[in-house]
Amino acid sequence: MNKKLQGYVSDFLRDADEHGHGMSHIERVVAMALAFSEKEGADSHVVMLAAYLHEVDDYKLFGDEDADTLPHAREFLLSLGVSAEIEVHVLDIIKNMGYNKYLKGIRPSSLEGKIVSDADMCDALGVTGILRCHDFGRSKGRIFFDSSVAPVRAEVSSEAYKKKDDQHSVQHFFDKLLLLPDIMMTKSGCDEAAKRQNVMIGFLENLFREEGSQIWLDYLKEFLEEHKIVPSV
Ligand code: ADP
């Protein structure tokens, strides 16, 4: 079933990579979610299905209506012949995960959902997260860091997040990425996210130092203090 599903999803999302939601992201989320699942004692079959299918109706790729009704995930689950119980569980996970859902106060409730959500968010962190953020910005024609742009200190609501048009990609670390470890839902997710957050903080410190940007170095320090983030050395 694994190979069949991988084939379906990879054919279906052939053109999605430029948005950071392509097959390489999905394969990393599947692998991380399965590793978390083993540690947390969850149902790995459900975790695997939800991890593979979590992008096939994403609002950024397919619009809000598909994100609500999940037609592609339903179709794939039907062709795999899974039980009605598993179908309901997997669709429930996909419907309730994602950062935009979190901003609306919606979160997955089952252990399997929490695991897939944590793995998905962890993939926006660490070295992979830095590269995805860089690639996403480039796909929108933005530069990665502009030291002449002042840090924006505003909170981002769900609607504003959907429409947001940053001047440069580094702002996104402060709007979302560095805050993700706080919203992990499992112990495995917390541990992995903390390690990855640390990598990103070290990266930003070095970037700002190399760019000679005291304003951004000060902002990083202030941000870490405000959010009680203590990087390990
Ligand atoms: P999610 O799948 O959790 O909703 P997004 O679609 O917002 O995540 O983001 C997908 C990838 O693109 C992430 O790695 C994220 O960091 C990056 N990304 C999203 N928005 C921006 C942005 N404004 N600037 C830079 N990178 C972004």
PDB file of C-alpha atoms and ligand atoms in Angstrom:
ATOM      1  CA  MET A   1       0.000   0.000   0.000  1.00  0.00           C
ATOM      2  CA  ASN A   2       2.898   2.263   0.833  1.00  0.00           C
ATOM      3  CA  LYS A   3       4.354   2.142  -2.703  1.00  0.00           C
ATOM      4  CA  LYS A   4       0.944   2.493  -4.344  1.00  0.00           C
ATOM      5  CA  LEU A   5       0.124   5.589  -2.302  1.00  0.00           C
ATOM      6  CA  GLN A   6       3.584   7.073  -2.858  1.00  0.00           C
ATOM      7  CA  GLY A   7       3.068   6.601  -6.618  1.00  0.00           C
ATOM      8  CA  TYR A   8      -0.385   8.246  -6.575  1.00  0.00           C
ATOM      9  CA  VAL A   9       0.732  11.240  -4.561  1.00  0.00           C
ATOM     10  CA  SER A  10       3.977  11.776  -6.416  1.00  0.00           C
ATOM     11  CA  ASP A  11       2.149  11.759  -9.809  1.00  0.00           C
ATOM     12  CA  PHE A  12      -0.550  14.042  -8.467  1.00  0.00           C
ATOM     13  CA  LEU A  13       1.813  16.622  -6.926  1.00  0.00           C
ATOM     14  CA  ARG A  14       4.313  16.613  -9.788  1.00  0.00           C
ATOM     15  CA  ASP A  15       4.212  20.423 -10.142  1.00  0.00           C
ATOM     16  CA  ALA A  16       3.866  21.355  -6.469  1.00  0.00           C
ATOM     17  CA  ASP A  17       7.555  21.504  -5.494  1.00  0.00           C
ATOM     18  CA  GLU A  18       8.036  25.196  -6.207  1.00  0.00           C
ATOM     19  CA  HIS A  19       5.505  25.930  -3.451  1.00  0.00           C
ATOM     20  CA  GLY A  20       7.450  23.895  -0.857  1.00  0.00           C
ATOM     21  CA  HIS A  21       4.712  21.249  -0.679  1.00  0.00           C
ATOM     22  CA  GLY A  22       6.127  18.751  -3.164  1.00  0.00           C
ATOM     23  CA  MET A  23       7.115  15.120  -2.816  1.00  0.00           C
ATOM     24  CA  SER A  24      10.443  15.768  -1.079  1.00  0.00           C
ATOM     25  CA  HIS A  25       8.577  17.559   1.749  1.00  0.00           C
ATOM     26  CA  ILE A  26       6.022  14.747   1.936  1.00  0.00           C
ATOM     27  CA  GLU A  27       8.675  11.988   2.068  1.00  0.00           C
ATOM     28  CA  ARG A  28      10.460  13.793   4.934  1.00  0.00           C
ATOM     29  CA  VAL A  29       7.177  14.237   6.825  1.00  0.00           C
ATOM     30  CA  VAL A  30       6.276  10.551   6.313  1.00  0.00           C
ATOM     31  CA  ALA A  31       9.689   9.404   7.613  1.00  0.00           C
ATOM     32  CA  MET A  32       9.647  11.768  10.616  1.00  0.00           C
ATOM     33  CA  ALA A  33       6.007  10.988  11.472  1.00  0.00           C
ATOM     34  CA  LEU A  34       6.697   7.239  11.380  1.00  0.00           C
ATOM     35  CA  ALA A  35       9.719   7.699  13.672  1.00  0.00           C
ATOM     36  CA  PHE A  36       7.570   9.766  16.099  1.00  0.00           C
ATOM     37  CA  SER A  37       4.790   7.177  15.837  1.00  0.00           C
ATOM     38  CA  GLU A  38       7.091   4.392  16.980  1.00  0.00           C
ATOM     39  CA  LYS A  39       8.291   6.437  19.983  1.00  0.00           C
ATOM     40  CA  GLU A  40       4.762   7.526  20.920  1.00  0.00           C
ATOM     41  CA  GLY A  41       3.099   4.120  20.397  1.00  0.00           C
ATOM     42  CA  ALA A  42       0.607   5.370  17.764  1.00  0.00           C
ATOM     43  CA  ASP A  43      -1.153   3.629  14.858  1.00  0.00           C
ATOM     44  CA  SER A  44       1.543   3.798  12.173  1.00  0.00           C
ATOM     45  CA  HIS A  45      -0.824   2.870   9.345  1.00  0.00           C
ATOM     46  CA  VAL A  46      -3.047   5.894  10.001  1.00  0.00           C
ATOM     47  CA  VAL A  47       0.034   8.093  10.490  1.00  0.00           C
ATOM     48  CA  MET A  48       1.483   6.937   7.173  1.00  0.00           C
ATOM     49  CA  LEU A  49      -1.774   7.557   5.264  1.00  0.00           C
ATOM     50  CA  ALA A  50      -2.316  11.037   6.732  1.00  0.00           C
ATOM     51  CA  ALA A  51       1.321  12.034   6.223  1.00  0.00           C
ATOM     52  CA  TYR A  52       1.234  11.014   2.546  1.00  0.00           C
ATOM     53  CA  LEU A  53      -2.119  12.724   1.929  1.00  0.00           C
ATOM     54  CA  HIS A  54      -1.753  15.902   3.991  1.00  0.00           C
ATOM     55  CA  GLU A  55      -0.985  18.148   0.984  1.00  0.00           C
ATOM     56  CA  VAL A  56      -3.249  16.726  -1.741  1.00  0.00           C
ATOM     57  CA  ASP A  57      -6.066  19.206  -0.971  1.00  0.00           C
ATOM     58  CA  ASP A  58      -3.943  22.064   0.432  1.00  0.00           C
ATOM     59  CA  TYR A  59      -5.640  25.466   0.117  1.00  0.00           C
ATOM     60  CA  LYS A  60      -2.499  27.038  -1.370  1.00  0.00           C
ATOM     61  CA  LEU A  61      -2.417  24.524  -4.201  1.00  0.00           C
ATOM     62  CA  PHE A  62      -6.109  23.702  -4.727  1.00  0.00           C
ATOM     63  CA  GLY A  63      -8.127  26.481  -3.077  1.00  0.00           C
ATOM     64  CA  ASP A  64     -10.349  26.763   0.007  1.00  0.00           C
ATOM     65  CA  GLU A  65     -13.205  24.577  -1.257  1.00  0.00           C
ATOM     66  CA  ASP A  66     -11.021  21.484  -1.817  1.00  0.00           C
ATOM     67  CA  ALA A  67      -9.293  22.155   1.517  1.00  0.00           C
ATOM     68  CA  ASP A  68     -12.752  21.949   3.129  1.00  0.00           C
ATOM     69  CA  THR A  69     -14.115  18.884   1.357  1.00  0.00           C
ATOM     70  CA  LEU A  70     -10.844  16.963   0.705  1.00  0.00           C
ATOM     71  CA  PRO A  71     -11.900  15.380  -2.627  1.00  0.00           C
ATOM     72  CA  HIS A  72      -8.412  14.144  -3.563  1.00  0.00           C
ATOM     73  CA  ALA A  73      -7.648  12.533  -0.200  1.00  0.00           C
ATOM     74  CA  ARG A  74     -11.073  10.837  -0.317  1.00  0.00           C
ATOM     75  CA  GLU A  75     -10.420   9.505  -3.809  1.00  0.00           C
ATOM     76  CA  PHE A  76      -6.971   8.123  -2.903  1.00  0.00           C
ATOM     77  CA  LEU A  77      -8.302   6.442   0.257  1.00  0.00           C
ATOM     78  CA  LEU A  78     -11.126   4.903  -1.787  1.00  0.00           C
ATOM     79  CA  SER A  79      -8.718   3.456  -4.336  1.00  0.00           C
ATOM     80  CA  LEU A  80      -6.603   2.013  -1.523  1.00  0.00           C
ATOM     81  CA  GLY A  81      -9.701   0.290  -0.138  1.00  0.00           C
ATOM     82  CA  VAL A  82      -9.181   1.367   3.498  1.00  0.00           C
ATOM     83  CA  SER A  83     -11.953   0.774   6.061  1.00  0.00           C
ATOM     84  CA  ALA A  84     -14.553   3.498   6.728  1.00  0.00           C
ATOM     85  CA  GLU A  85     -13.118   3.958  10.232  1.00  0.00           C
ATOM     86  CA  ILE A  86      -9.611   4.613   8.932  1.00  0.00           C
ATOM     87  CA  GLU A  87     -10.946   6.909   6.198  1.00  0.00           C
ATOM     88  CA  VAL A  88     -12.796   9.036   8.770  1.00  0.00           C
ATOM     89  CA  HIS A  89      -9.736   9.205  11.023  1.00  0.00           C
ATOM     90  CA  VAL A  90      -7.313  10.183   8.226  1.00  0.00           C
ATOM     91  CA  LEU A  91      -9.663  12.848   6.795  1.00  0.00           C
ATOM     92  CA  ASP A  92     -10.180  14.256  10.289  1.00  0.00           C
ATOM     93  CA  ILE A  93      -6.402  14.601  10.735  1.00  0.00           C
ATOM     94  CA  ILE A  94      -5.910  16.365   7.397  1.00  0.00           C
ATOM     95  CA  LYS A  95      -8.843  18.703   7.985  1.00  0.00           C
ATOM     96  CA  ASN A  96      -7.568  19.805  11.390  1.00  0.00           C
ATOM     97  CA  MET A  97      -3.832  20.243  10.799  1.00  0.00           C
ATOM     98  CA  GLY A  98      -1.697  23.066   9.354  1.00  0.00           C
ATOM     99  CA  TYR A  99      -0.525  26.412  10.625  1.00  0.00           C
ATOM    100  CA  ASN A 100      -3.481  28.312   9.199  1.00  0.00           C
ATOM    101  CA  LYS A 101      -5.852  26.000  11.120  1.00  0.00           C
ATOM    102  CA  TYR A 102      -3.803  26.548  14.275  1.00  0.00           C
ATOM    103  CA  LEU A 103      -4.270  30.327  13.878  1.00  0.00           C
ATOM    104  CA  LYS A 104      -8.034  29.689  13.849  1.00  0.00           C
ATOM    105  CA  GLY A 105      -7.806  27.607  17.032  1.00  0.00           C
ATOM    106  CA  ILE A 106      -8.285  24.292  15.171  1.00  0.00           C
ATOM    107  CA  ARG A 107      -5.935  21.421  16.073  1.00  0.00           C
ATOM    108  CA  PRO A 108      -5.864  17.650  15.533  1.00  0.00           C
ATOM    109  CA  SER A 109      -7.243  15.709  18.502  1.00  0.00           C
ATOM    110  CA  SER A 110      -5.969  12.138  18.012  1.00  0.00           C
ATOM    111  CA  LEU A 111      -2.410  11.056  18.851  1.00  0.00           C
ATOM    112  CA  GLU A 112      -1.893  10.168  15.169  1.00  0.00           C
ATOM    113  CA  GLY A 113      -3.038  13.662  14.121  1.00  0.00           C
ATOM    114  CA  LYS A 114      -0.750  15.352  16.634  1.00  0.00           C
ATOM    115  CA  ILE A 115       2.168  13.294  15.322  1.00  0.00           C
ATOM    116  CA  VAL A 116       1.581  14.171  11.655  1.00  0.00           C
ATOM    117  CA  SER A 117       1.050  17.832  12.536  1.00  0.00           C
ATOM    118  CA  ASP A 118       4.285  17.931  14.555  1.00  0.00           C
ATOM    119  CA  ALA A 119       6.271  16.234  11.789  1.00  0.00           C
ATOM    120  CA  ASP A 120       4.842  18.661   9.197  1.00  0.00           C
ATOM    121  CA  MET A 121       5.781  21.656  11.354  1.00  0.00           C
ATOM    122  CA  CYS A 122       9.230  20.247  12.155  1.00  0.00           C
ATOM    123  CA  ASP A 123       9.875  20.146   8.408  1.00  0.00           C
ATOM    124  CA  ALA A 124       9.588  23.959   8.403  1.00  0.00           C
ATOM    125  CA  LEU A 125      12.426  24.059  10.966  1.00  0.00           C
ATOM    126  CA  GLY A 126      16.152  23.315  11.006  1.00  0.00           C
ATOM    127  CA  VAL A 127      18.371  23.363   7.929  1.00  0.00           C
ATOM    128  CA  THR A 128      15.474  22.028   5.839  1.00  0.00           C
ATOM    129  CA  GLY A 129      13.253  24.834   7.119  1.00  0.00           C
ATOM    130  CA  ILE A 130      15.857  27.460   6.221  1.00  0.00           C
ATOM    131  CA  LEU A 131      16.165  26.059   2.697  1.00  0.00           C
ATOM    132  CA  ARG A 132      12.376  25.829   2.247  1.00  0.00           C
ATOM    133  CA  CYS A 133      11.937  29.389   3.427  1.00  0.00           C
ATOM    134  CA  HIS A 134      14.668  30.534   1.033  1.00  0.00           C
ATOM    135  CA  ASP A 135      13.100  28.624  -1.885  1.00  0.00           C
ATOM    136  CA  PHE A 136       9.581  29.854  -1.103  1.00  0.00           C
ATOM    137  CA  GLY A 137      10.755  33.483  -1.079  1.00  0.00           C
ATOM    138  CA  ARG A 138      12.621  32.993  -4.347  1.00  0.00           C
ATOM    139  CA  SER A 139       9.514  31.515  -5.994  1.00  0.00           C
ATOM    140  CA  LYS A 140       7.768  34.822  -5.102  1.00  0.00           C
ATOM    141  CA  GLY A 141      10.713  36.868  -6.417  1.00  0.00           C
ATOM    142  CA  ARG A 142      11.770  38.028  -2.925  1.00  0.00           C
ATOM    143  CA  ILE A 143      15.294  38.348  -1.654  1.00  0.00           C
ATOM    144  CA  PHE A 144      16.257  36.306   1.395  1.00  0.00           C
ATOM    145  CA  PHE A 145      17.509  39.075   3.679  1.00  0.00           C
ATOM    146  CA  ASP A 146      17.589  42.837   3.305  1.00  0.00           C
ATOM    147  CA  SER A 147      19.329  44.505   6.254  1.00  0.00           C
ATOM    148  CA  SER A 148      17.853  47.877   5.248  1.00  0.00           C
ATOM    149  CA  VAL A 149      14.312  46.639   6.004  1.00  0.00           C
ATOM    150  CA  ALA A 150      13.318  47.125   9.651  1.00  0.00           C
ATOM    151  CA  PRO A 151      11.942  44.166  11.648  1.00  0.00           C
ATOM    152  CA  VAL A 152       8.121  44.016  11.706  1.00  0.00           C
ATOM    153  CA  ARG A 153       6.853  43.367  15.218  1.00  0.00           C
ATOM    154  CA  ALA A 154       3.141  42.823  14.507  1.00  0.00           C
ATOM    155  CA  GLU A 155       1.265  39.600  15.291  1.00  0.00           C
ATOM    156  CA  VAL A 156      -0.086  37.793  12.241  1.00  0.00           C
ATOM    157  CA  SER A 157      -3.756  36.730  12.158  1.00  0.00           C
ATOM    158  CA  SER A 158      -5.073  33.837  10.089  1.00  0.00           C
ATOM    159  CA  GLU A 159      -6.399  36.027   7.240  1.00  0.00           C
ATOM    160  CA  ALA A 160      -3.336  38.270   7.251  1.00  0.00           C
ATOM    161  CA  TYR A 161      -1.093  35.173   7.163  1.00  0.00           C
ATOM    162  CA  LYS A 162      -2.813  33.900   4.007  1.00  0.00           C
ATOM    163  CA  LYS A 163      -2.374  37.258   2.227  1.00  0.00           C
ATOM    164  CA  LYS A 164       0.969  38.260   3.696  1.00  0.00           C
ATOM    165  CA  ASP A 165       3.542  39.594   1.278  1.00  0.00           C
ATOM    166  CA  ASP A 166       6.888  39.936   3.070  1.00  0.00           C
ATOM    167  CA  GLN A 167       9.555  42.229   1.732  1.00  0.00           C
ATOM    168  CA  HIS A 168      12.206  39.641   2.478  1.00  0.00           C
ATOM    169  CA  SER A 169      12.072  36.025   3.691  1.00  0.00           C
ATOM    170  CA  VAL A 170      13.916  36.441   7.025  1.00  0.00           C
ATOM    171  CA  GLN A 171      10.854  38.196   8.475  1.00  0.00           C
ATOM    172  CA  HIS A 172       9.029  34.856   8.169  1.00  0.00           C
ATOM    173  CA  PHE A 173      11.378  33.309  10.774  1.00  0.00           C
ATOM    174  CA  PHE A 174       9.979  35.779  13.335  1.00  0.00           C
ATOM    175  CA  ASP A 175       6.351  35.691  12.160  1.00  0.00           C
ATOM    176  CA  LYS A 176       6.099  31.925  12.298  1.00  0.00           C
ATOM    177  CA  LEU A 177       9.112  29.593  12.141  1.00  0.00           C
ATOM    178  CA  LEU A 178      10.821  30.378  15.469  1.00  0.00           C
ATOM    179  CA  LEU A 179       7.457  30.086  17.234  1.00  0.00           C
ATOM    180  CA  LEU A 180       6.595  26.601  15.955  1.00  0.00           C
ATOM    181  CA  PRO A 181       8.364  24.636  18.751  1.00  0.00           C
ATOM    182  CA  ASP A 182       5.886  26.148  21.221  1.00  0.00           C
ATOM    183  CA  ILE A 183       2.909  24.594  19.479  1.00  0.00           C
ATOM    184  CA  MET A 184       4.177  21.029  19.163  1.00  0.00           C
ATOM    185  CA  MET A 185       1.719  18.495  20.536  1.00  0.00           C
ATOM    186  CA  THR A 186       3.880  15.441  21.291  1.00  0.00           C
ATOM    187  CA  LYS A 187       7.097  14.891  23.267  1.00  0.00           C
ATOM    188  CA  SER A 188       8.862  13.610  20.125  1.00  0.00           C
ATOM    189  CA  GLY A 189       7.805  16.740  18.221  1.00  0.00           C
ATOM    190  CA  CYS A 190       8.947  19.036  21.056  1.00  0.00           C
ATOM    191  CA  ASP A 191      12.386  17.411  21.224  1.00  0.00           C
ATOM    192  CA  GLU A 192      12.958  17.529  17.474  1.00  0.00           C
ATOM    193  CA  ALA A 193      11.599  21.072  17.120  1.00  0.00           C
ATOM    194  CA  ALA A 194      13.864  22.401  19.902  1.00  0.00           C
ATOM    195  CA  LYS A 195      16.956  21.010  18.153  1.00  0.00           C
ATOM    196  CA  ARG A 196      15.885  22.496  14.842  1.00  0.00           C
ATOM    197  CA  GLN A 197      14.984  25.868  16.363  1.00  0.00           C
ATOM    198  CA  ASN A 198      18.483  26.030  17.816  1.00  0.00           C
ATOM    199  CA  VAL A 199      20.011  25.487  14.373  1.00  0.00           C
ATOM    200  CA  MET A 200      17.934  28.372  13.011  1.00  0.00           C
ATOM    201  CA  ILE A 201      18.887  30.749  15.807  1.00  0.00           C
ATOM    202  CA  GLY A 202      22.597  30.035  15.202  1.00  0.00           C
ATOM    203  CA  PHE A 203      22.033  30.572  11.484  1.00  0.00           C
ATOM    204  CA  LEU A 204      20.309  33.942  12.014  1.00  0.00           C
ATOM    205  CA  GLU A 205      22.973  35.171  14.452  1.00  0.00           C
ATOM    206  CA  ASN A 206      25.688  34.376  11.951  1.00  0.00           C
ATOM    207  CA  LEU A 207      23.725  35.847   9.057  1.00  0.00           C
ATOM    208  CA  PHE A 208      23.134  39.146  10.886  1.00  0.00           C
ATOM    209  CA  ARG A 209      26.751  39.291  12.069  1.00  0.00           C
ATOM    210  CA  GLU A 210      28.101  38.640   8.557  1.00  0.00           C
ATOM    211  CA  GLU A 211      25.746  41.286   7.158  1.00  0.00           C
ATOM    212  CA  GLY A 212      26.865  43.704   9.899  1.00  0.00           C
ATOM    213  CA  SER A 213      23.255  44.273  10.954  1.00  0.00           C
ATOM    214  CA  GLN A 214      23.170  45.347  14.598  1.00  0.00           C
ATOM    215  CA  ILE A 215      19.452  46.203  14.320  1.00  0.00           C
ATOM    216  CA  TRP A 216      18.568  42.611  13.422  1.00  0.00           C
ATOM    217  CA  LEU A 217      21.008  41.176  16.008  1.00  0.00           C
ATOM    218  CA  ASP A 218      19.289  43.293  18.662  1.00  0.00           C
ATOM    219  CA  TYR A 219      15.868  42.291  17.371  1.00  0.00           C
ATOM    220  CA  LEU A 220      16.780  38.584  17.517  1.00  0.00           C
ATOM    221  CA  LYS A 221      17.960  38.971  21.126  1.00  0.00           C
ATOM    222  CA  GLU A 222      14.806  40.898  22.062  1.00  0.00           C
ATOM    223  CA  PHE A 223      12.597  38.342  20.302  1.00  0.00           C
ATOM    224  CA  LEU A 224      14.232  35.381  22.090  1.00  0.00           C
ATOM    225  CA  GLU A 225      13.842  37.109  25.449  1.00  0.00           C
ATOM    226  CA  GLU A 226      10.228  38.064  24.786  1.00  0.00           C
ATOM    227  CA  HIS A 227       9.335  34.489  23.824  1.00  0.00           C
ATOM    228  CA  LYS A 228      11.504  32.958  26.563  1.00  0.00           C
ATOM    229  CA  ILE A 229      13.511  30.992  24.005  1.00  0.00           C
ATOM    230  CA  VAL A 230      16.834  29.847  25.461  1.00  0.00           C
ATOM    231  CA  PRO A 231      19.117  28.528  22.733  1.00  0.00           C
ATOM    232  CA  SER A 232      21.443  25.726  23.841  1.00  0.00           C
ATOM    233  CA  VAL A 233      25.120  26.366  23.068  1.00  0.00           C
TER     234      VAL A 233
HETATM  235  P1  ADP B   1       1.960  25.035   6.087  1.00  0.00           P
HETATM  236  O1  ADP B   1       2.047  23.860   5.152  1.00  0.00           O
HETATM  237  O2  ADP B   1       2.312  24.688   7.502  1.00  0.00           O
HETATM  238  O3  ADP B   1       0.675  25.812   5.981  1.00  0.00           O
HETATM  239  P2  ADP B   1       3.221  27.067   4.524  1.00  0.00           P
HETATM  240  O4  ADP B   1       2.521  26.686   3.312  1.00  0.00           O
HETATM  241  O5  ADP B   1       2.902  28.366   5.138  1.00  0.00           O
HETATM  242  O6  ADP B   1       3.140  25.957   5.649  1.00  0.00           O
HETATM  243  O7  ADP B   1       4.729  27.053   4.207  1.00  0.00           O
HETATM  244  C1  ADP B   1       5.360  26.100   3.390  1.00  0.00           C
HETATM  245  C2  ADP B   1       6.845  26.421   3.386  1.00  0.00           C
HETATM  246  O8  ADP B   1       7.068  27.718   2.806  1.00  0.00           O
HETATM  247  C3  ADP B   1       7.399  26.496   4.805  1.00  0.00           C
HETATM  248  O9  ADP B   1       8.656  25.895   4.893  1.00  0.00           O
HETATM  249  C4  ADP B   1       7.452  27.964   5.082  1.00  0.00           C
HETATM  250  O10 ADP B   1       8.471  28.307   5.956  1.00  0.00           O
HETATM  251  C5  ADP B   1       7.658  28.601   3.729  1.00  0.00           C
HETATM  252  N1  ADP B   1       6.969  29.891   3.722  1.00  0.00           N
HETATM  253  C6  ADP B   1       5.648  30.132   3.860  1.00  0.00           C
HETATM  254  N2  ADP B   1       5.380  31.463   3.849  1.00  0.00           N
HETATM  255  C7  ADP B   1       6.571  32.072   3.689  1.00  0.00           C
HETATM  256  C8  ADP B   1       7.000  33.429   3.607  1.00  0.00           C
HETATM  257  N3  ADP B   1       6.132  34.442   3.685  1.00  0.00           N
HETATM  258  N4  ADP B   1       8.322  33.679   3.442  1.00  0.00           N
HETATM  259  C9  ADP B   1       9.205  32.668   3.382  1.00  0.00           C
HETATM  260  N5  ADP B   1       8.875  31.364   3.458  1.00  0.00           N
HETATM  261  C10 ADP B   1       7.589  31.056   3.611  1.00  0.00           C
END
